[in-house]
Short mmCIF file of C-alpha atoms in Angstrom, two decimals:
data_model
loop_
_atom_site.label_atom_id
_atom_site.label_comp_id
_atom_site.label_asym_id
_atom_site.label_seq_id
_atom_site.Cartn_x
_atom_site.Cartn_y
_atom_site.Cartn_z
CA UNK A 239 0.03 -0.09 0.10
CA UNK A 240 1.50 3.21 -1.12
CA UNK A 241 1.79 5.89 1.62
CA UNK A 242 -0.68 8.83 1.83
CA UNK A 243 0.75 11.78 -0.13
CA UNK A 244 0.83 15.03 2.02
CA UNK A 245 0.99 18.62 1.18
CA UNK A 246 2.62 20.26 4.12
CA UNK A 247 1.88 23.85 4.74
CA UNK A 248 3.80 25.69 7.54
CA UNK A 249 2.68 29.10 9.17
CA UNK A 250 5.06 31.19 10.91
CA UNK A 251 3.85 34.01 13.16
CA UNK A 252 5.58 37.35 13.87
CA UNK A 253 7.35 39.27 16.45
CA UNK A 254 6.36 38.79 20.05
CA UNK A 255 4.04 36.22 18.58
CA UNK A 256 2.97 32.74 19.14
CA UNK A 257 0.83 30.31 17.19
CA UNK A 258 -2.71 31.76 18.46
CA UNK A 259 -1.96 34.79 16.41
CA UNK A 260 -2.50 32.63 13.18
CA UNK A 261 -5.62 30.91 14.51
CA UNK A 262 -7.74 32.18 11.86
CA UNK A 263 -5.41 31.33 9.09
CA UNK A 264 -5.09 27.82 10.63
CA UNK A 265 -8.88 27.29 10.80
CA UNK A 266 -9.60 28.74 7.25
CA UNK A 267 -6.74 26.48 5.86
CA UNK A 268 -7.88 23.47 7.56
CA UNK A 269 -11.42 23.71 5.80
CA UNK A 270 -9.35 22.65 2.62
CA UNK A 271 -9.94 18.76 3.64
CA UNK A 272 -10.58 17.31 0.44
CA UNK A 273 -7.51 15.74 -1.49
CA UNK A 274 -6.68 17.23 -5.02
CA UNK A 275 -6.81 15.45 -8.47
CA UNK A 276 -3.49 13.72 -7.56
CA UNK A 277 -4.95 12.27 -3.93
CA UNK A 278 -2.59 14.89 -2.04
CA UNK A 279 -4.26 16.12 1.30
CA UNK A 280 -3.18 19.18 2.81
CA UNK A 281 -1.64 19.12 6.37
CA UNK A 282 -1.14 22.41 8.23
CA UNK A 283 1.21 23.26 11.18
CA UNK A 284 1.93 26.57 12.95
CA UNK A 285 5.59 26.86 14.04
CA UNK A 286 5.80 26.50 17.77
CA UNK A 287 9.44 26.85 18.80
CA UNK A 288 10.35 30.21 17.97
CA UNK A 289 7.57 32.16 19.93
CA UNK A 290 7.51 35.22 22.37
CA UNK A 291 10.94 36.21 23.79
CA UNK A 292 12.64 33.83 21.38
CA UNK A 293 11.74 36.08 18.40
CA UNK A 294 14.36 38.48 19.75
CA UNK A 295 17.01 36.03 18.74
CA UNK A 296 17.40 37.12 15.04
CA UNK A 297 15.94 35.93 11.78
CA UNK A 298 18.69 33.09 11.32
CA UNK A 299 18.36 31.34 14.82
CA UNK A 300 14.55 31.57 14.58
CA UNK A 301 14.89 30.04 11.05
CA UNK A 302 17.02 27.28 12.17
CA UNK A 303 14.35 26.61 15.03
CA UNK A 304 11.53 26.35 12.59
CA UNK A 305 13.72 24.20 10.11
CA UNK A 306 14.17 21.78 12.38
CA UNK A 307 10.78 21.86 13.32
CA UNK A 308 9.54 20.97 9.90
CA UNK A 309 12.24 18.14 9.76
CA UNK A 310 10.75 16.79 12.85
CA UNK A 311 6.98 17.08 11.48
CA UNK A 312 7.96 15.26 8.14
CA UNK A 313 9.58 12.46 10.24
CA UNK A 314 6.50 12.08 12.41
CA UNK A 315 4.29 11.86 9.39
CA UNK A 316 6.56 9.28 7.59
CA UNK A 317 6.20 7.19 10.84
CA UNK A 318 2.46 7.30 10.36
CA UNK A 319 2.88 5.89 6.74
CA UNK A 320 2.39 9.32 5.22
CA UNK A 321 4.86 11.05 2.77
CA UNK A 322 5.33 14.80 2.06
CA UNK A 323 5.33 15.35 -1.57
CA UNK A 324 4.38 19.21 -1.66
CA UNK A 325 5.60 22.01 0.53
CA UNK A 326 3.97 25.59 1.17
CA UNK A 327 4.89 28.23 3.77
CA UNK A 328 3.41 31.53 4.81
CA UNK A 329 4.85 34.05 7.06
CA UNK A 330 3.31 36.91 8.99
CA UNK A 331 5.24 39.95 9.70
CA UNK A 332 8.69 38.66 10.95
CA UNK A 333 7.55 35.24 10.19
CA UNK A 334 7.75 36.28 6.34
CA UNK A 335 11.55 36.89 6.91
CA UNK A 336 12.04 33.59 8.82
CA UNK A 337 10.06 31.93 5.91
CA UNK A 338 12.69 33.21 3.36
CA UNK A 339 15.45 32.06 5.66
CA UNK A 340 13.98 28.60 6.43
CA UNK A 341 13.48 27.82 2.73
CA UNK A 342 17.25 28.54 2.21
CA UNK A 343 18.16 25.82 4.86
CA UNK A 344 15.70 23.39 3.26
CA UNK A 345 17.16 24.09 -0.30
CA UNK A 346 20.78 23.78 0.98
CA UNK A 347 19.91 20.20 2.61
CA UNK A 348 18.37 19.10 -0.86
CA UNK A 349 14.75 19.25 0.61
CA UNK A 350 13.31 20.46 -2.74
CA UNK A 351 14.93 17.60 -4.71
CA UNK A 352 12.06 15.12 -3.40
CA UNK A 353 9.61 17.65 -2.53
CA UNK A 354 7.56 20.11 -4.66
CA UNK A 355 7.66 23.64 -3.61
CA UNK A 356 4.36 25.35 -4.27
CA UNK A 357 3.01 28.28 -2.54
CA UNK A 358 5.34 31.00 -0.75
CA UNK A 359 3.38 33.86 1.08
CA UNK A 360 3.85 36.50 3.23
CA UNK A 361 1.50 38.79 4.88
CA UNK A 362 2.39 42.37 6.26
CA UNK A 363 6.42 41.35 6.10
CA UNK A 364 9.08 44.12 6.19
CA UNK A 365 11.14 42.34 3.32
CA UNK A 366 13.41 45.31 2.90
CA UNK A 367 13.84 46.02 6.75
CA UNK A 368 12.11 48.87 8.60
CA UNK A 369 12.40 52.21 6.59
CA UNK A 370 13.26 55.45 8.21
CA UNK A 371 11.10 58.34 7.46
CA UNK A 372 12.13 62.28 7.36
CA UNK A 373 11.29 62.84 10.94
CA UNK A 374 12.58 62.95 14.49
CA UNK A 375 10.40 60.27 15.77
CA UNK A 376 11.46 57.92 13.21
CA UNK A 377 14.99 58.54 13.78
CA UNK A 378 14.55 57.82 17.57
CA UNK A 379 12.64 54.59 16.83
CA UNK A 380 15.44 53.22 14.41
CA UNK A 381 18.12 54.09 16.81
CA UNK A 382 16.04 52.38 19.75
CA UNK A 383 14.79 49.54 17.72
CA UNK A 384 18.26 48.21 16.54
CA UNK A 385 19.48 48.33 20.30
CA UNK A 386 16.39 47.18 22.33
CA UNK A 387 15.18 44.44 19.86
CA UNK A 388 18.42 42.44 19.96
CA UNK A 389 19.77 40.52 17.18
CA UNK A 390 16.16 40.91 15.46
CA UNK A 391 16.38 44.61 15.67
CA UNK A 392 19.89 44.75 14.22
CA UNK A 393 18.71 42.73 11.34
CA UNK A 394 15.43 44.81 10.82
CA UNK A 395 17.46 47.95 10.66
CA UNK A 396 20.24 46.43 8.48
CA UNK A 397 23.07 47.43 11.08
CA UNK A 398 24.15 43.59 11.53
CA UNK A 399 27.19 42.35 10.04
CA UNK A 400 25.87 38.75 9.41
CA UNK A 401 28.28 37.43 6.81
CA UNK A 402 32.07 37.43 7.14
CA UNK A 403 32.61 40.31 4.85
CA UNK A 404 30.12 42.50 6.67
CA UNK A 405 26.75 42.24 4.80
CA UNK A 406 23.54 42.56 6.64
CA UNK A 407 21.43 39.39 6.58
CA UNK A 408 18.50 41.17 4.60
CA UNK A 409 21.29 42.00 1.98
CA UNK A 410 22.42 38.43 1.68
CA UNK A 411 18.80 37.22 1.36
CA UNK A 412 17.97 39.45 -1.44
CA UNK A 413 20.95 38.68 -3.54
CA UNK A 414 20.06 36.50 -6.57
CA UNK A 415 23.51 34.50 -6.29
CA UNK A 416 22.42 33.41 -2.83
CA UNK A 417 20.64 30.36 -1.46
CA UNK A 418 17.82 32.04 0.07
CA UNK A 419 16.98 33.83 -3.26
CA UNK A 420 17.31 30.72 -5.34
CA UNK A 421 15.09 28.91 -3.03
CA UNK A 422 12.56 31.38 -3.41
CA UNK A 423 12.72 31.25 -7.25
CA UNK A 424 12.07 27.59 -6.90
CA UNK A 425 8.37 28.30 -5.77
CA UNK A 426 5.43 27.90 -8.27
CA UNK A 427 3.35 30.72 -6.90
CA UNK A 428 5.01 33.78 -4.88
CA UNK A 429 2.20 36.01 -3.33
CA UNK A 430 2.46 38.86 -0.95
CA UNK A 431 -0.03 40.40 1.22
CA UNK A 432 0.66 44.14 2.42
CA UNK A 433 -1.41 46.96 3.94
CA UNK A 434 -1.57 49.90 1.39
CA UNK A 435 -2.15 52.24 4.33
CA UNK A 436 -2.57 52.49 8.28
CA UNK A 437 0.02 49.86 9.05
CA UNK A 438 2.32 51.66 11.64
CA UNK A 439 4.41 48.62 12.04
CA UNK A 440 5.13 47.54 8.47
CA UNK A 441 4.75 50.45 6.05
CA UNK A 442 3.74 49.86 2.47
CA UNK A 443 7.12 50.27 0.90
CA UNK A 444 8.87 47.25 2.92
CA UNK A 445 5.46 45.26 2.96
CA UNK A 446 5.00 45.50 -0.74
CA UNK A 447 8.58 45.74 -1.82
CA UNK A 448 8.39 49.24 -3.42
CA UNK A 449 10.48 52.24 -3.70
CA UNK A 450 7.62 55.00 -3.06
CA UNK A 451 4.34 55.10 -1.37
CA UNK A 452 1.59 56.19 -3.42
CA UNK A 453 -0.72 55.77 -0.38
CA UNK A 454 1.20 57.98 2.19
CA UNK A 455 -1.41 60.80 2.24
CA UNK A 456 -4.59 59.56 0.38
CA UNK A 457 -6.27 62.83 0.64
CA UNK A 458 -3.36 64.91 -0.73
CA UNK A 459 -2.21 62.67 -3.33
CA UNK A 460 -5.70 62.05 -5.21
CA UNK A 461 -5.12 58.06 -5.27
CA UNK A 462 -8.42 56.55 -6.58
CA UNK A 463 -9.09 53.06 -4.98
CA UNK A 464 -11.36 50.40 -6.44
CA UNK A 465 -12.15 47.70 -3.70
CA UNK A 466 -12.78 44.15 -4.41
CA UNK A 467 -16.47 43.40 -4.02
CA UNK A 468 -15.77 39.65 -3.42
CA UNK A 469 -12.79 40.09 -1.00
CA UNK A 470 -13.12 43.60 0.72
CA UNK A 471 -10.75 45.51 1.90
CA UNK A 472 -8.54 44.13 -0.86
CA UNK A 473 -7.77 46.81 -3.42
CA UNK A 474 -8.48 45.43 -6.98
CA UNK A 475 -7.37 48.67 -8.78
CA UNK A 476 -5.96 52.02 -7.92
CA UNK A 477 -4.69 54.84 -9.99
CA UNK A 478 -2.97 58.14 -9.01
CA UNK A 479 -4.28 61.72 -10.15
CA UNK A 480 -2.14 63.16 -12.70
CA UNK A 481 -2.46 66.65 -10.61
CA UNK A 482 -2.80 66.00 -6.93
CA UNK A 483 -5.23 68.10 -4.76
CA UNK A 484 -2.52 69.01 -2.48
CA UNK A 485 -1.83 68.68 1.18
CA UNK A 486 -4.98 69.09 3.65
CA UNK A 487 -4.33 71.54 6.53
CA UNK A 488 -4.57 69.35 9.74
CA UNK A 489 -5.65 70.75 13.16
CA UNK A 490 -3.41 71.58 15.99
CA UNK A 491 -3.01 68.54 18.36
CA UNK A 492 -5.34 68.61 21.44
CA UNK A 493 -7.30 71.39 19.94
CA UNK A 494 -11.14 71.19 19.60
CA UNK A 495 -10.80 70.45 15.93
CA UNK A 496 -8.20 67.66 16.39
CA UNK A 497 -10.54 65.94 19.03
CA UNK A 498 -13.63 66.34 16.42
CA UNK A 499 -11.54 64.89 13.64
CA UNK A 500 -10.50 61.91 15.48
CA UNK A 501 -13.87 61.25 16.65
CA UNK A 502 -14.85 61.39 12.84
CA UNK A 503 -12.14 58.90 11.99
CA UNK A 504 -13.63 56.29 14.44
CA UNK A 505 -10.25 55.56 15.58
CA UNK A 506 -10.20 55.32 19.35
CA UNK A 507 -7.14 56.20 21.47
CA UNK A 508 -7.25 52.79 23.11
CA UNK A 509 -8.91 49.46 22.05
CA UNK A 510 -12.56 49.34 22.70
CA UNK A 511 -12.35 47.11 25.58
CA UNK A 512 -9.74 49.48 27.38
CA UNK A 513 -11.38 52.68 26.70
CA UNK A 514 -13.12 54.17 29.70
CA UNK A 515 -16.67 55.75 29.39
CA UNK A 516 -17.65 59.20 30.20
CA UNK A 517 -16.41 60.99 32.45
CA UNK A 518 -13.25 58.69 32.95
CA UNK A 519 -12.35 59.26 29.37
CA UNK A 520 -11.89 62.74 30.18
CA UNK A 521 -9.42 61.85 33.00
CA UNK A 522 -7.62 59.70 30.72
CA UNK A 523 -7.15 62.57 28.06
CA UNK A 524 -6.13 64.86 31.16
CA UNK A 525 -3.42 62.54 32.23
CA UNK A 526 -1.88 61.67 29.06
CA UNK A 527 1.08 63.96 29.49
CA UNK A 528 2.05 61.93 32.48
CA UNK A 529 0.88 58.52 31.21
CA UNK A 530 2.69 58.79 27.84
CA UNK A 531 6.17 59.22 29.50
CA UNK A 532 5.71 56.57 31.93
CA UNK A 533 4.44 54.13 29.60
CA UNK A 534 7.24 54.75 27.34
CA UNK A 535 9.75 54.39 30.06
CA UNK A 536 8.07 51.04 31.08
CA UNK A 537 8.25 49.75 27.35
CA UNK A 538 12.08 50.61 27.22
CA UNK A 539 12.85 48.93 30.65
CA UNK A 540 10.86 45.81 29.34
CA UNK A 541 12.45 45.60 25.98
CA UNK A 542 16.10 46.17 27.45
CA UNK A 543 15.33 43.25 29.89
CA UNK A 544 14.11 41.03 27.02
CA UNK A 545 17.05 41.95 24.83
CA UNK A 546 19.48 41.29 27.41
CA UNK A 547 17.90 37.77 28.09
CA UNK A 548 18.09 37.38 24.23
CA UNK A 549 21.75 38.29 23.85
CA UNK A 550 22.79 35.90 26.57
CA UNK A 551 20.65 33.21 24.84
CA UNK A 552 22.33 33.80 21.72
CA UNK A 553 25.71 33.41 23.15
CA UNK A 554 25.03 30.16 24.42
CA UNK A 555 23.41 28.99 21.29
CA UNK A 556 26.64 30.16 19.32
CA UNK A 557 28.78 28.24 21.70
CA UNK A 558 26.66 25.14 21.56
CA UNK A 559 26.85 25.36 17.86
CA UNK A 560 30.53 25.69 17.56
CA UNK A 561 31.03 22.68 20.17
CA UNK A 562 28.63 20.33 18.72
CA UNK A 563 29.80 17.99 15.88
CA UNK A 564 26.28 17.81 14.04
CA UNK A 565 25.53 16.50 10.54
CA UNK A 566 23.73 19.59 9.92
CA UNK A 567 25.81 22.61 10.36
CA UNK A 568 24.04 26.02 10.78
CA UNK A 569 23.48 27.74 7.65
CA UNK A 570 25.48 30.79 8.84
CA UNK A 571 28.62 28.87 9.54
CA UNK A 572 28.31 27.06 6.16
CA UNK A 573 28.29 30.42 4.31
CA UNK A 574 31.00 31.87 6.45
CA UNK A 575 33.30 28.80 5.63
CA UNK A 576 32.71 29.23 1.92
CA UNK A 577 33.47 33.15 2.24
CA UNK A 578 36.78 32.51 4.15
CA UNK A 579 37.82 29.84 1.54
CA UNK A 580 37.01 32.06 -1.21
CA UNK A 581 38.78 35.03 0.39
CA UNK A 582 41.95 32.73 0.84
CA UNK A 583 42.00 32.04 -2.78
CA UNK A 584 41.49 35.67 -3.68
CA UNK A 585 44.62 36.35 -1.38
CA UNK A 586 46.70 33.80 -3.08
CA UNK A 587 45.89 34.87 -6.58
CA UNK A 588 46.48 38.54 -5.81
CA UNK A 589 49.89 37.56 -4.12
CA UNK A 590 50.89 35.68 -7.20
CA UNK A 591 49.80 38.57 -9.25
CA UNK A 592 51.62 41.10 -7.31
CA UNK A 593 54.90 38.76 -7.42
CA UNK A 594 54.66 38.40 -11.08
CA UNK A 595 54.30 42.25 -11.68
CA UNK A 596 57.37 42.86 -9.67
CA UNK A 597 59.41 40.99 -12.12
CA UNK A 598 57.80 42.57 -15.44
CA UNK A 599 59.17 45.37 -17.02
CA UNK A 600 57.79 48.71 -16.58
CA UNK A 601 56.20 50.22 -19.82
CA UNK A 602 57.42 53.32 -21.41
CA UNK A 603 54.59 55.36 -20.47
CA UNK A 604 54.50 54.51 -16.71
CA UNK A 605 55.10 58.24 -15.75
CA UNK A 606 52.49 60.38 -14.12
CA UNK A 607 50.69 60.87 -17.23
CA UNK A 608 50.60 57.20 -17.92
CA UNK A 609 49.24 55.92 -14.77
CA UNK A 610 46.08 53.90 -14.49
CA UNK A 611 43.03 55.72 -13.07
CA UNK A 612 41.44 54.44 -9.90
CA UNK A 613 38.56 53.08 -11.76
CA UNK A 614 40.85 51.27 -14.31
CA UNK A 615 42.74 49.83 -11.23
CA UNK A 616 39.67 48.84 -9.82
CA UNK A 617 38.41 47.21 -12.88
CA UNK A 618 41.65 45.27 -12.99
CA UNK A 619 41.23 44.14 -9.46
CA UNK A 620 37.71 42.95 -10.12
CA UNK A 621 38.77 41.02 -12.81
CA UNK A 622 41.36 39.22 -10.54
CA UNK A 623 38.85 38.69 -7.89
CA UNK A 624 36.38 37.45 -10.42
CA UNK A 625 38.71 34.90 -11.77
CA UNK A 626 39.78 33.84 -8.19
CA UNK A 627 36.24 33.02 -7.16
CA UNK A 628 35.48 31.22 -10.41
CA UNK A 629 38.74 28.98 -10.14
CA UNK A 630 37.85 28.36 -6.48
CA UNK A 631 34.16 27.19 -7.17
CA UNK A 632 35.17 25.21 -10.01
CA UNK A 633 37.85 23.54 -7.96
CA UNK A 634 35.46 22.79 -4.87
CA UNK A 635 32.58 22.13 -7.07
CA UNK A 636 30.29 23.91 -4.62
CA UNK A 637 27.86 25.93 -6.50
CA UNK A 638 24.94 25.75 -4.00
CA UNK A 639 25.90 28.88 -2.04
CA UNK A 640 27.97 31.56 -4.00
CA UNK A 641 29.41 34.81 -2.88
CA UNK A 642 28.34 37.58 -4.63
CA UNK A 643 30.85 39.62 -6.64
CA UNK A 644 32.23 42.03 -6.04
CA UNK A 645 32.20 41.62 -2.06
CA UNK A 646 30.73 44.74 -0.70
CA UNK A 647 33.21 46.86 1.57
CA UNK A 648 30.72 48.89 3.39
CA UNK A 649 30.95 49.81 6.92
CA UNK A 650 28.27 49.33 9.28
CA UNK A 651 27.14 52.91 9.72
CA UNK A 652 26.85 53.38 5.90
CA UNK A 653 24.92 50.10 5.47
CA UNK A 654 22.08 50.97 7.80
CA UNK A 655 18.66 50.55 6.13
CA UNK A 656 17.72 54.01 6.67
CA UNK A 657 19.57 57.15 5.40
CA UNK A 658 19.96 60.58 7.04
CA UNK A 659 17.11 62.91 6.47
CA UNK A 660 16.32 64.49 2.98
CA UNK A 661 14.18 66.72 1.33
CA UNK A 662 11.56 64.14 0.66
CA UNK A 663 7.71 64.51 -0.07
CA UNK A 664 5.65 64.20 2.96
CA UNK A 665 5.22 60.51 4.21
CA UNK A 666 8.05 59.18 1.70
CA UNK A 667 10.64 57.02 3.35
CA UNK A 668 14.22 57.67 3.05
CA UNK A 669 15.49 54.45 1.51
CA UNK A 670 19.11 53.74 1.27
CA UNK A 671 20.97 52.32 -1.77
CA UNK A 672 21.00 49.11 0.02
CA UNK A 673 17.12 48.91 0.28
CA UNK A 674 16.74 50.16 -3.25
CA UNK A 675 18.99 47.30 -4.45
CA UNK A 676 16.87 44.71 -2.45
CA UNK A 677 13.77 46.11 -4.09
CA UNK A 678 15.23 45.59 -7.48
CA UNK A 679 16.40 42.35 -7.06
CA UNK A 680 13.25 40.87 -5.32
CA UNK A 681 11.03 42.38 -7.96
CA UNK A 682 12.66 40.37 -10.51
CA UNK A 683 10.88 37.51 -8.95
CA UNK A 684 7.11 36.77 -10.43
CA UNK A 685 5.72 37.98 -7.02
CA UNK A 686 1.85 38.76 -6.96
CA UNK A 687 1.22 41.59 -4.84
CA UNK A 688 -2.20 41.76 -2.99
CA UNK A 689 -2.87 45.25 -1.26
CA UNK A 690 -5.26 45.77 1.74
CA UNK A 691 -6.99 49.01 2.80
CA UNK A 692 -8.58 49.13 6.15
CA UNK A 693 -10.04 52.75 6.01
CA UNK A 694 -10.22 54.50 9.77
CA UNK A 695 -8.01 51.73 11.51
CA UNK A 696 -5.22 53.23 13.72
CA UNK A 697 -2.91 50.24 12.93
CA UNK A 698 -3.89 47.66 10.57
CA UNK A 699 -0.94 45.22 11.21
CA UNK A 700 -3.04 42.77 13.23
CA UNK A 701 -6.05 43.33 11.65
CA UNK A 702 -4.93 41.79 8.19
CA UNK A 703 -4.85 38.30 9.74
CA UNK A 704 -7.56 38.73 12.15
CA UNK A 705 -5.10 38.52 14.88
CA UNK A 706 -6.73 37.95 18.48
CA UNK A 707 -10.16 37.90 16.72
CA UNK A 708 -11.64 36.43 19.91
CA UNK A 709 -10.54 39.36 22.05
CA UNK A 710 -10.87 42.21 19.75
CA UNK A 711 -14.01 42.44 17.38
CA UNK A 712 -12.47 45.06 15.27
CA UNK A 713 -9.88 42.31 13.95
CA UNK A 714 -12.70 40.55 11.88
CA UNK A 715 -12.43 42.96 9.45
CA UNK A 716 -9.56 41.25 8.02
CA UNK A 717 -11.65 38.08 7.32
CA UNK A 718 -11.65 38.57 3.65
CA UNK A 719 -8.06 38.98 3.47
CA UNK A 720 -7.57 35.74 5.16
CA UNK A 721 -10.31 33.92 2.97
CA UNK A 722 -8.51 35.29 -0.17
CA UNK A 723 -5.34 33.73 1.04
CA UNK A 724 -6.66 30.46 1.43
CA UNK A 725 -8.96 30.39 -1.72
CA UNK A 726 -5.32 31.31 -3.43
CA UNK A 727 -3.60 28.21 -2.12
CA UNK A 728 -2.74 25.89 -4.97
CA UNK A 729 -2.87 22.20 -3.77
#
């Protein structure tokens, strides 16, 4: 008797998350119980091992945990006479970045040689990191976020030096020559969901992998939206007016006009179950100048403690990984070893070339006017490096993971995901050259982008997946997004 064929779908939650955040995705996906034409049955799991405080430990360590969890689940299914033949993965927020790392690990292990990759989906994921905006608040948040969120925060803001040559992890993951990108290109269906507006956590440009945000100020930009009647609030079509209406004057904060406008937006200061009734709500507003700094201070203290615990945990993980002689090395160590080998080969080639040049006769035009320009010298060095890398890869036969050429020589401060303030239109992000390169590379993939617009929502980041829908009724607004995701899954 042949084993039952299984299509394994893995769900991965986001920062500070746990599997309960994806309960609606799990529930709707499990409704697809009937086997497809080939007799394949969908089996859904939600990653358990990288949750809550563990999400501080970085995309790489979180990805390693989830990869081991997938391997264990496949082994468990095989023990039940079931065989995984198809694979799909969906990540929400940070979980989308974890998904991109996980498939790189699986691809390196030869996972997709026997299992067919089908659907790769992300929902509200910061694919190019957290962008910085031309404002003081954005600068402060970027500075604190990269410090208080431990390794994950550094990777969010691209200030980490993940590879041995100092490249940030998100840069490596968006490189067409690296294993993460190659794994992504193997999937038959690539689809990302992003909030067009009102997502404070993951803005449009990083969630949708774009350079500009046409939805930054809907009233001023004159963007026309057509909502999908079958799946509201998904955007079926949008267009930007040739002549924008211009910015709308905003009332002064805490003025009577401001309170009136906030009331019209139907966006309460706090969630409905925490918002006190009259007259206690007046007391709340009166104490805001005191409550806000106290709340910020408590949040910073909590994040600092969690970050300290995470860094201690990471040190133990790294020491354990170095001491253990396991068959499956961590992907970061594998890439590091290859880079070191390539660097060694490059040094040997350069040394040999330098020795040969010392013995060679000088040309007649080697005076000041005949010297090579810096660009010509760099070009010659590039050719030497290219030959060294090609020779090394041909010798070792290792073409699974390649080092992109030429190796970047960027310092940490110039590699950050957010540049300094510039004269940008209101609401537009300051993307760095690094981020722009990531956008260009990722958009070469056949990605289907699905945008959602939750009008009047203060932060649509949780709404888009109906997170904690049992506690917050407002989260049900994302039900059609979840349904569209499930209906779009190819079994």
